[in-house]
Coordinates of C-alpha atoms in Angstrom, one line a residue:
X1 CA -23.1 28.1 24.2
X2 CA -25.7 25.6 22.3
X3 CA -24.7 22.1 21.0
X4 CA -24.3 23.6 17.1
X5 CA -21.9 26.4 18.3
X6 CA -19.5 23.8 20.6
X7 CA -19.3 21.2 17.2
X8 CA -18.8 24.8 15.2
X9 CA -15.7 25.8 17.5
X10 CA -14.3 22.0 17.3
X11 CA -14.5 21.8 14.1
X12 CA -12.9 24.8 13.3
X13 CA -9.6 23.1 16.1
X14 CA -9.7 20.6 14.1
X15 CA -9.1 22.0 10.5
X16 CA -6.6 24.4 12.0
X17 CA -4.4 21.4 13.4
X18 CA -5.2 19.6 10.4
X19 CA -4.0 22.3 8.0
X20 CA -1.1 22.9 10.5
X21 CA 0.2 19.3 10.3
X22 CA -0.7 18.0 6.8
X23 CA 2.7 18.3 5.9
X24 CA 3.5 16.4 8.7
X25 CA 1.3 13.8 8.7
X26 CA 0.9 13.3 4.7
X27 CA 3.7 15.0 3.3
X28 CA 5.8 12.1 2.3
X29 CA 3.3 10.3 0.3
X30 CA 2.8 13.8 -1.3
X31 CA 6.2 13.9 -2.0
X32 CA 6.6 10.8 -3.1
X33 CA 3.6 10.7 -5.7
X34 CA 4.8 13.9 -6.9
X35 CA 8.2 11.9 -8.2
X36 CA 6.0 9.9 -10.7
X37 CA 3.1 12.2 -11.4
X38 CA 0.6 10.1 -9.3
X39 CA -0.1 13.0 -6.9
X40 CA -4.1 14.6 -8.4
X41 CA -3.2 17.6 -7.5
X42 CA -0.2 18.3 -9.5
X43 CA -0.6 20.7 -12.6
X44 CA -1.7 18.3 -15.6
X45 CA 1.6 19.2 -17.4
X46 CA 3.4 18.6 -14.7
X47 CA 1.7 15.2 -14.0
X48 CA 2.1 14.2 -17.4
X49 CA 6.0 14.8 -17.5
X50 CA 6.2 12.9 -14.5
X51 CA 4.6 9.8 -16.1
X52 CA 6.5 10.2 -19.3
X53 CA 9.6 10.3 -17.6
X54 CA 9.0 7.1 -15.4
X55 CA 7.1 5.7 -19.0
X56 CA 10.5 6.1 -20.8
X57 CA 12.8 4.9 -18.2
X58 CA 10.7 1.4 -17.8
X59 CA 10.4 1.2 -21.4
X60 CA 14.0 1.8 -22.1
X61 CA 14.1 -1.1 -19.9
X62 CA 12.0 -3.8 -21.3
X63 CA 13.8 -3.2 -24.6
X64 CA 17.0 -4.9 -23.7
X65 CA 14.8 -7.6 -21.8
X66 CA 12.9 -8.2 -24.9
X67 CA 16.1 -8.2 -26.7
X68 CA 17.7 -10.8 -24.5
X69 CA 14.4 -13.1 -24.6
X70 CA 15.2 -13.6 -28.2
X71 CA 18.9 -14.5 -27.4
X72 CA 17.9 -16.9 -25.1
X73 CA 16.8 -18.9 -28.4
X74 CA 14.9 -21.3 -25.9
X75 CA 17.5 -21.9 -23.6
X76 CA 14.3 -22.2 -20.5
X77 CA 17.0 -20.8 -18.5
X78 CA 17.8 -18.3 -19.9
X79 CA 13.9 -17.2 -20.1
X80 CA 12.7 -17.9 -16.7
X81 CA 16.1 -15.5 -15.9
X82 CA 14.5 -12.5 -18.7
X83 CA 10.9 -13.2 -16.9
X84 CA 11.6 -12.7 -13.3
X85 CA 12.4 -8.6 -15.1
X86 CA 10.4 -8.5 -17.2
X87 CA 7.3 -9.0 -14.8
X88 CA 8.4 -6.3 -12.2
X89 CA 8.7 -4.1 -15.5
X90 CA 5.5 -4.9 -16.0
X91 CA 4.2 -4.2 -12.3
X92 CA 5.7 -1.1 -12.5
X93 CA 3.6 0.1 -15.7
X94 CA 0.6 -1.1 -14.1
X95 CA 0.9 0.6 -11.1
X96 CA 2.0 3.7 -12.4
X97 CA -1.3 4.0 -14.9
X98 CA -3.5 2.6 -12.2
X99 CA -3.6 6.1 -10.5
X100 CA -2.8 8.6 -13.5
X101 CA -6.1 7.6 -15.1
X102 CA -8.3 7.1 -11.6
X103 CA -7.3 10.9 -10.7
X104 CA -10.9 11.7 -10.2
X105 CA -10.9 8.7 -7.7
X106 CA -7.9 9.7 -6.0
X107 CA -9.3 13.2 -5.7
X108 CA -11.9 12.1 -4.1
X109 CA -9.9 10.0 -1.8
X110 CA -7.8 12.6 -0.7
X111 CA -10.7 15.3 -0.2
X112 CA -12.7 13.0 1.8
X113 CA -9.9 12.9 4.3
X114 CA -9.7 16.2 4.9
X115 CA -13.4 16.1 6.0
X116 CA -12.8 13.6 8.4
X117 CA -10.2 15.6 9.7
X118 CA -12.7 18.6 10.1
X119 CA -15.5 16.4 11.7
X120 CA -13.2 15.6 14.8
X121 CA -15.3 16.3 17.8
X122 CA -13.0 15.7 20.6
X123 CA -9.4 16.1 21.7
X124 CA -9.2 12.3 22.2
X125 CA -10.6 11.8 18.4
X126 CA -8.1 13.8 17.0
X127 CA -5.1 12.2 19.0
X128 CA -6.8 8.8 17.5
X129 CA -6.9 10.3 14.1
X130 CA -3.3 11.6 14.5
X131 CA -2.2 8.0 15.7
X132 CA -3.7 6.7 12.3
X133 CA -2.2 9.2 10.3
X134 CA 1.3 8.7 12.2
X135 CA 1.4 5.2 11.0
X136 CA 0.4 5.8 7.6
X137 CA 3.8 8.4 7.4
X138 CA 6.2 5.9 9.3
X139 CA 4.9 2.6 7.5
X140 CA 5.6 5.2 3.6
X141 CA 8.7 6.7 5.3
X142 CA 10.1 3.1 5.6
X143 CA 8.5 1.2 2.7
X144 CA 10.1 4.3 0.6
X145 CA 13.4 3.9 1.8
X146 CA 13.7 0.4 1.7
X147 CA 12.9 0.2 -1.8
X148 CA 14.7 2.1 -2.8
X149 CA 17.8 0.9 -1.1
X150 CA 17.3 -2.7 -2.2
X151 CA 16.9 -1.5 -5.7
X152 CA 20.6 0.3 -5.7
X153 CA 22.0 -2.7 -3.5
X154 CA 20.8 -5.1 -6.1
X155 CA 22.3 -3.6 -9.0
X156 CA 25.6 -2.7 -6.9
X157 CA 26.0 -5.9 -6.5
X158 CA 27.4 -6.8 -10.2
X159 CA 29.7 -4.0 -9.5
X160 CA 31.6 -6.2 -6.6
X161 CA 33.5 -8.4 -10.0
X162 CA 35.0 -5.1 -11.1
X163 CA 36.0 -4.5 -7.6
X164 CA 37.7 -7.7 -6.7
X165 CA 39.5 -7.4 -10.4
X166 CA 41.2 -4.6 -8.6
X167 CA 41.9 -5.5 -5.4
X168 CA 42.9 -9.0 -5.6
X169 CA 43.6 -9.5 -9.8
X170 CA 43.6 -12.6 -11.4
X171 CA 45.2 -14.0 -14.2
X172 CA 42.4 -12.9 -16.4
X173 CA 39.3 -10.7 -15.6
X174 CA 36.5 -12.5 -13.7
X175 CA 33.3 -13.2 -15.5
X176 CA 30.9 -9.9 -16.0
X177 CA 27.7 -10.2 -13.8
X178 CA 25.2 -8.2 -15.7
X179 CA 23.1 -5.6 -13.9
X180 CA 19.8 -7.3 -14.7
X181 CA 19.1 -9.7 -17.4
X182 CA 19.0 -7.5 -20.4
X183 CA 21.2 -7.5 -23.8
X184 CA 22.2 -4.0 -25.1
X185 CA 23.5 -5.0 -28.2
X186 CA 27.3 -4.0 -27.2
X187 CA 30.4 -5.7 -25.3
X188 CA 29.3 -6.2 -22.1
X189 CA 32.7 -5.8 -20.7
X190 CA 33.8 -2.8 -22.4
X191 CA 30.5 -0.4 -21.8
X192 CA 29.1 -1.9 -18.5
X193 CA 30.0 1.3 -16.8
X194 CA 27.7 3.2 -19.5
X195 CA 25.2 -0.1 -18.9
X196 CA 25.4 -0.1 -15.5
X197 CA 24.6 3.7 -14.6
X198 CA 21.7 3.6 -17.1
X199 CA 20.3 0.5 -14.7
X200 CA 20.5 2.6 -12.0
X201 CA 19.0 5.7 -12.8
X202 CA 16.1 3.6 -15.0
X203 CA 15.4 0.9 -12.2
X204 CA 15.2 3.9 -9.3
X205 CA 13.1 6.2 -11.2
X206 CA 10.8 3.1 -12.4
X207 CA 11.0 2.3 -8.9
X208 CA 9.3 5.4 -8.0
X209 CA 5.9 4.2 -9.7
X210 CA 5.7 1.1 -7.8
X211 CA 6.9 2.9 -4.5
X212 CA 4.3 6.2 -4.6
X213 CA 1.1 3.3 -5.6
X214 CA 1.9 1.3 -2.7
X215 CA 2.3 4.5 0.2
X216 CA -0.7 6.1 -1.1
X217 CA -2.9 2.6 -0.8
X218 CA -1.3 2.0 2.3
X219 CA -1.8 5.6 3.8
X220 CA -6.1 5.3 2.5
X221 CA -6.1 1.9 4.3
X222 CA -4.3 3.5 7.8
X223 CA -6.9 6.4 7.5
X224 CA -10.3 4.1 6.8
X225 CA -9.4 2.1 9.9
X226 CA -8.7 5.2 11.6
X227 CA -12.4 6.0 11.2
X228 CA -13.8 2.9 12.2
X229 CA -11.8 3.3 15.2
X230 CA -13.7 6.5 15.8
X231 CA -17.3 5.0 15.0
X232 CA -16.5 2.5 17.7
X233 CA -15.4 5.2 20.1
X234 CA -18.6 7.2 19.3
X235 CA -21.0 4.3 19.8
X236 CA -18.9 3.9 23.0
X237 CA -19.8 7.2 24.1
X238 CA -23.7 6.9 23.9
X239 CA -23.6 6.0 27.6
X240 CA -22.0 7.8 30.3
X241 CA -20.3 6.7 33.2
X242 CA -21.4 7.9 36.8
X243 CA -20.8 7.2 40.5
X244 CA -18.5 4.2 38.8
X245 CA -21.6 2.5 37.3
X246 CA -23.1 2.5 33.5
X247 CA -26.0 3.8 32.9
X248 CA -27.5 5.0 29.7
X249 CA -28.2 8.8 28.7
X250 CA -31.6 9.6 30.8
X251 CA -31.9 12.2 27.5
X252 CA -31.8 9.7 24.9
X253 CA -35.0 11.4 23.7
X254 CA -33.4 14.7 23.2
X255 CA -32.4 16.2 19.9
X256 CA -28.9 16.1 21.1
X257 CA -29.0 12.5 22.0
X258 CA -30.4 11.6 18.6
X259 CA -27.9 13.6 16.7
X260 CA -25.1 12.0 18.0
X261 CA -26.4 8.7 16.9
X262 CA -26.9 9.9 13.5
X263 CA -23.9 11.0 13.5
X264 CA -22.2 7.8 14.0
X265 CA -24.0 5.8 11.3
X266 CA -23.4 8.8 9.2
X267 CA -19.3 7.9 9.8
X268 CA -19.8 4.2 10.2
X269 CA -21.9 4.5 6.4
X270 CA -19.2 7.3 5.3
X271 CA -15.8 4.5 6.4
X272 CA -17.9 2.1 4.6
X273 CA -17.8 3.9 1.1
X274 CA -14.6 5.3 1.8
X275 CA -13.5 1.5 1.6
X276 CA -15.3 0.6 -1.0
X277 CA -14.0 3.1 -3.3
X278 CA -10.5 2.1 -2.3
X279 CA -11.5 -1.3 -3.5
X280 CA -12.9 0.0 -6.7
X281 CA -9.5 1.7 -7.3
X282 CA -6.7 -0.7 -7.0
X283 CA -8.7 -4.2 -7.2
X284 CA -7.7 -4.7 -10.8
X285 CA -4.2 -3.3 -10.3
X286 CA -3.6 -5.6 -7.2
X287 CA -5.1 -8.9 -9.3
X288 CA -2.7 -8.5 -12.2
X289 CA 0.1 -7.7 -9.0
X290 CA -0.8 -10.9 -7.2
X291 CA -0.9 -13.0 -10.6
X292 CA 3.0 -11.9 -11.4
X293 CA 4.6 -11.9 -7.6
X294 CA 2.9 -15.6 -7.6
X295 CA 4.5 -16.8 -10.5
X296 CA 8.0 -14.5 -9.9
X297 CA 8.5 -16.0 -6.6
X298 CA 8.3 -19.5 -8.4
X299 CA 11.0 -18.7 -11.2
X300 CA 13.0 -16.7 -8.6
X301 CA 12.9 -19.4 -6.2
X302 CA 13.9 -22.3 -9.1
X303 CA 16.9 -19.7 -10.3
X304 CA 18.3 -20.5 -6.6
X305 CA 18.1 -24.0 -7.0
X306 CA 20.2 -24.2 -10.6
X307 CA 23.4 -26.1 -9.6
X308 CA 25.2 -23.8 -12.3
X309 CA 24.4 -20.5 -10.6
X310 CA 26.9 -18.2 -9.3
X311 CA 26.8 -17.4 -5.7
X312 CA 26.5 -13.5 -6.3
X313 CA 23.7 -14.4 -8.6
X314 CA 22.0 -16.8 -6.1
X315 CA 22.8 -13.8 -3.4
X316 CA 21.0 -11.4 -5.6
X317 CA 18.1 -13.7 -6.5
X318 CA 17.4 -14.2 -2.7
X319 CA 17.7 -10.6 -1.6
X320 CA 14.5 -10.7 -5.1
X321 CA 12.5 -13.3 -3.0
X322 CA 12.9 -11.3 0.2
X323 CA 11.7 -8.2 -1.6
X324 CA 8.7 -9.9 -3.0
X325 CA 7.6 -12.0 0.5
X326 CA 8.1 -8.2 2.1
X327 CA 5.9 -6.7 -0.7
X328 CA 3.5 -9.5 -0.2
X329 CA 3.7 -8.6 3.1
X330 CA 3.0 -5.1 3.7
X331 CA 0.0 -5.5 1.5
X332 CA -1.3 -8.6 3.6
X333 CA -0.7 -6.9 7.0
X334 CA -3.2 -3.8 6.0
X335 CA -5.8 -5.9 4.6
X336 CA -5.5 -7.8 8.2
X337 CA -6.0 -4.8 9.9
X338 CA -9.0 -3.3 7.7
X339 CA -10.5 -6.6 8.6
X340 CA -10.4 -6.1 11.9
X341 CA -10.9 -2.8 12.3
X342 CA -13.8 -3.2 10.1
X343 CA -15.9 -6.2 12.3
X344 CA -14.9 -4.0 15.6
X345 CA -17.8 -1.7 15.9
X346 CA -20.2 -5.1 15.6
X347 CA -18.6 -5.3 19.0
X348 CA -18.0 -2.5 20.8
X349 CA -21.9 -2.2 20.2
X350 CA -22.5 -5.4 21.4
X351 CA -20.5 -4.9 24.7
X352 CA -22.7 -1.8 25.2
X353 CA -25.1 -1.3 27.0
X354 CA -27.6 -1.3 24.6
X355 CA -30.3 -2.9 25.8
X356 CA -30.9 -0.4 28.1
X357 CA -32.0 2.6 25.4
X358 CA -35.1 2.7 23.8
X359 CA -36.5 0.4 21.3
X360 CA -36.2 2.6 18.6
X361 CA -32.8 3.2 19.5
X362 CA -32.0 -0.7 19.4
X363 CA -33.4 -0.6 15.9
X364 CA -30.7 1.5 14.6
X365 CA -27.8 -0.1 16.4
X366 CA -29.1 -3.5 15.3
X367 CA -29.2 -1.7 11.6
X368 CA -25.5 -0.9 12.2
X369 CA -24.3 -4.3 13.6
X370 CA -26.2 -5.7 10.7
X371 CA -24.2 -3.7 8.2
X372 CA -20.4 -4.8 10.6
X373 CA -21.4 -8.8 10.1
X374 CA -19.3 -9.0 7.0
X375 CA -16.1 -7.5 7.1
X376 CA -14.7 -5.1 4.8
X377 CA -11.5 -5.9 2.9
X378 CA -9.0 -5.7 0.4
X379 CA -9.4 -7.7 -2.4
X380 CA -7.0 -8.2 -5.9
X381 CA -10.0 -8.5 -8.6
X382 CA -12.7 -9.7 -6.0
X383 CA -11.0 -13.1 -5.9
X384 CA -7.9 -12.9 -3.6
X385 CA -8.7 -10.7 -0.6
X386 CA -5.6 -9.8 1.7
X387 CA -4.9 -11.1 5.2
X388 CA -2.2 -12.5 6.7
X389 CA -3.7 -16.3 6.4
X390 CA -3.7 -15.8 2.5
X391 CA -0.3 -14.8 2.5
X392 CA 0.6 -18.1 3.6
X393 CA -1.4 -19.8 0.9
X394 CA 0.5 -17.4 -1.9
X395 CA 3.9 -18.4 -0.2
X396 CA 2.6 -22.1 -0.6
X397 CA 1.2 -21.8 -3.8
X398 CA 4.7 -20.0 -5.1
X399 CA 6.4 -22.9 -4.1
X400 CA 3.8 -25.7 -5.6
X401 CA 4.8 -23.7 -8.7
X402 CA 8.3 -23.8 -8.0
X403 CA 7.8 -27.6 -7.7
X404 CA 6.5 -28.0 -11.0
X405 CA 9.0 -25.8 -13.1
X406 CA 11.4 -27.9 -11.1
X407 CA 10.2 -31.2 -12.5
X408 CA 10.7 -29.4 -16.0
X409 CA 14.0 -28.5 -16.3

């Protein structure tokens, strides 16, 4: 069987597993960017429903927080208290239209990972590619849920005042703890039921913008650094290992030889637009996203602080930092590890044995290191690139801020 046929009959194991266990592997994002019409696949109508529906719901929220603003009537309080909602609001609008109106980017995204699922040449590069893909599932899986969960917890937790009137009554009803800082121009008291399911259903299905944005980047990340994981692997494999010593392929002049190294820089130059496409896509979302967790963490942080502030408010505004830092967290944590994923075939090739293949050869690997010096990254608008050392500095910078609005009240 010649080299061509072999590569045919792996490539053809390959899409068969792949279209075996897509649902496995990516079927939660799917799902999840079908909820919000963020999935490129999805009928037009259907995506467009989708958007108008999570559209509606965050707008039928930002009305009562604009209404509220103007009760405020410049109490700074009361603002900063409006803003902290009014900002994930925001977020969530942002998000949302980030990927409805890059569909052919996302499209392309997605199609490009199918044919890095069909290249697989190997058993061992699939179970690499399915250990990348594994991740991206669990870290969606979890992100999903936990957002989810924090969003009903948060609002639930106005609900424990009605509860306690119950259980253990008073002289007279304890004070109402709204469901988020909005005013919808009725008695609190006598329609927060009514107030209070609207929250929930609005905030869960606005919710499902920021959620299905978030997997989707986090899945692209997961696979890009899967395929520089296999570029290493490849470049690995140029030399063979016999009689327990190293030594370099005596047909390094054969076609087959030379295929397989244009084959990796084909996949090392393929991961390399793969990630930069992901950076052309959500750079300007993630910008405006690192601008308003900055400067939420800061007003959510001085809320705490207000000697005035009720301890189910000061428990709910804590469980909002957490939620942020996590956020801030997740996002930080991938952009580590496309970092370093990204500078790893500099050197795997450098702990080769490459000196010992021909000068031409050397050419092309130097070529390849040359192109692995800088390292690839996530970036919010080309300014704040993502890495677990920057998080630090935003958590620092959030509370420099807090420091300041501090010294104003």
């Amino acid at each position: 069987m010649s080299y061509l046929d072999k590569v045919r009959d792996k490539r053809l194991f390959a899409t068969k597993s792949m279209n075996a266990n897509w649902n496995h592997y990516y079927g939660v994002v799917k799902k999840i960017t079908s909820l919000s019409g963020q999935w490129p696949y999805q009928k037009p109508i259907t995506r467009l429903l989708c958007v108008l529906l999570v559209t509606l719901s965050t707008i039928s929220m930002i009305i009562p927080q604009v209404a509220k603003f103007f009760k405020c009537d410049g109490n700074l309080q009361c603002i900063f208290e409006t803003m902290t909602s009014y900002m994930l609001t925001s977020v969530t609008l942002v998000k949302l239209y980030t990927c409805y109106f890059n569909r052919c980017k996302m499209k392309v995204l997605i199609d490009q990972l199918f044919v890095d699922w069909n290249e697989l040449e190997t058993p061992e590069e699939y179970e690499i590619m399915k250990r990348y893909a594994k991740n991206g599932r669990r870290y969606s899986l979890v992100y999903a849920l936990y957002c989810f969960m924090a969003v009903y917890i948060f609002m639930s937790v106005s609900l424990i005042p009605q509860v306690l009137d119950v259980l253990l009554p008073l002289n007279e009803s304890r004070p109402i703890l709204p469901t988020y800082p909005g005013y919808y121009f009725v008695d609190e008291r006598k329609y927060f039921f009514y107030t209070f399911s609207h929250a929930i259903m609005a905030w869960e299905i606005a919710m499902s913008g920021i959620v299905s944005h978030d997997c989707i980047l986090l899945t692209y990340i997961e696979h890009v650094c899967s395929i520089f994981t296999l570029v290493g692997l490849r470049f690995e494999r140029l030399m063979c290992k016999r009689n327990n010593t190293m030594n370099v392929l005596h047909s390094h002049t054969s076609d087959v030889y030379r295929k397989q190294i244009a084959f990796s820089v084909y996949t090392h130059r393929k991961a390399l637009k793969f990630a930069q496409l992901i950076e052309d896509t959500f750079s300007l979302t993630l910008a405006i996203q690192i601008a308003l967790n900055t400067i939420m963490i800061s007003i959510t942080l001085l809320q705490i602080t207000q000697q005035n502030a009720d301890i189910l408010e000061v428990i709910r505004y804590v469980m909002y930092v957490v939620g942020q830092l996590i956020h801030l967290f997740c996002l930080s944590f991938e952009g580590q590890k496309l970092i370093d994923h990204s500078l790893q075939t500099r050197d795997k090739i450098y702990n080769s044995l490459w000196y010992e293949t021909s000068p031409k050869t050397q050419r092309i690997l130097l070529f390849v290191m040359q192109k692995s010096l800088q390292p690839i990254f996530l970036s919010a608008g080309k300014i704040y690139i993502f890495s677990m050392e920057n998080f630090t500095m935003i958590v620092q910078t959030s509370m420099s801020y807090f420091t300041v609005l501090s010294s104003l009240e």
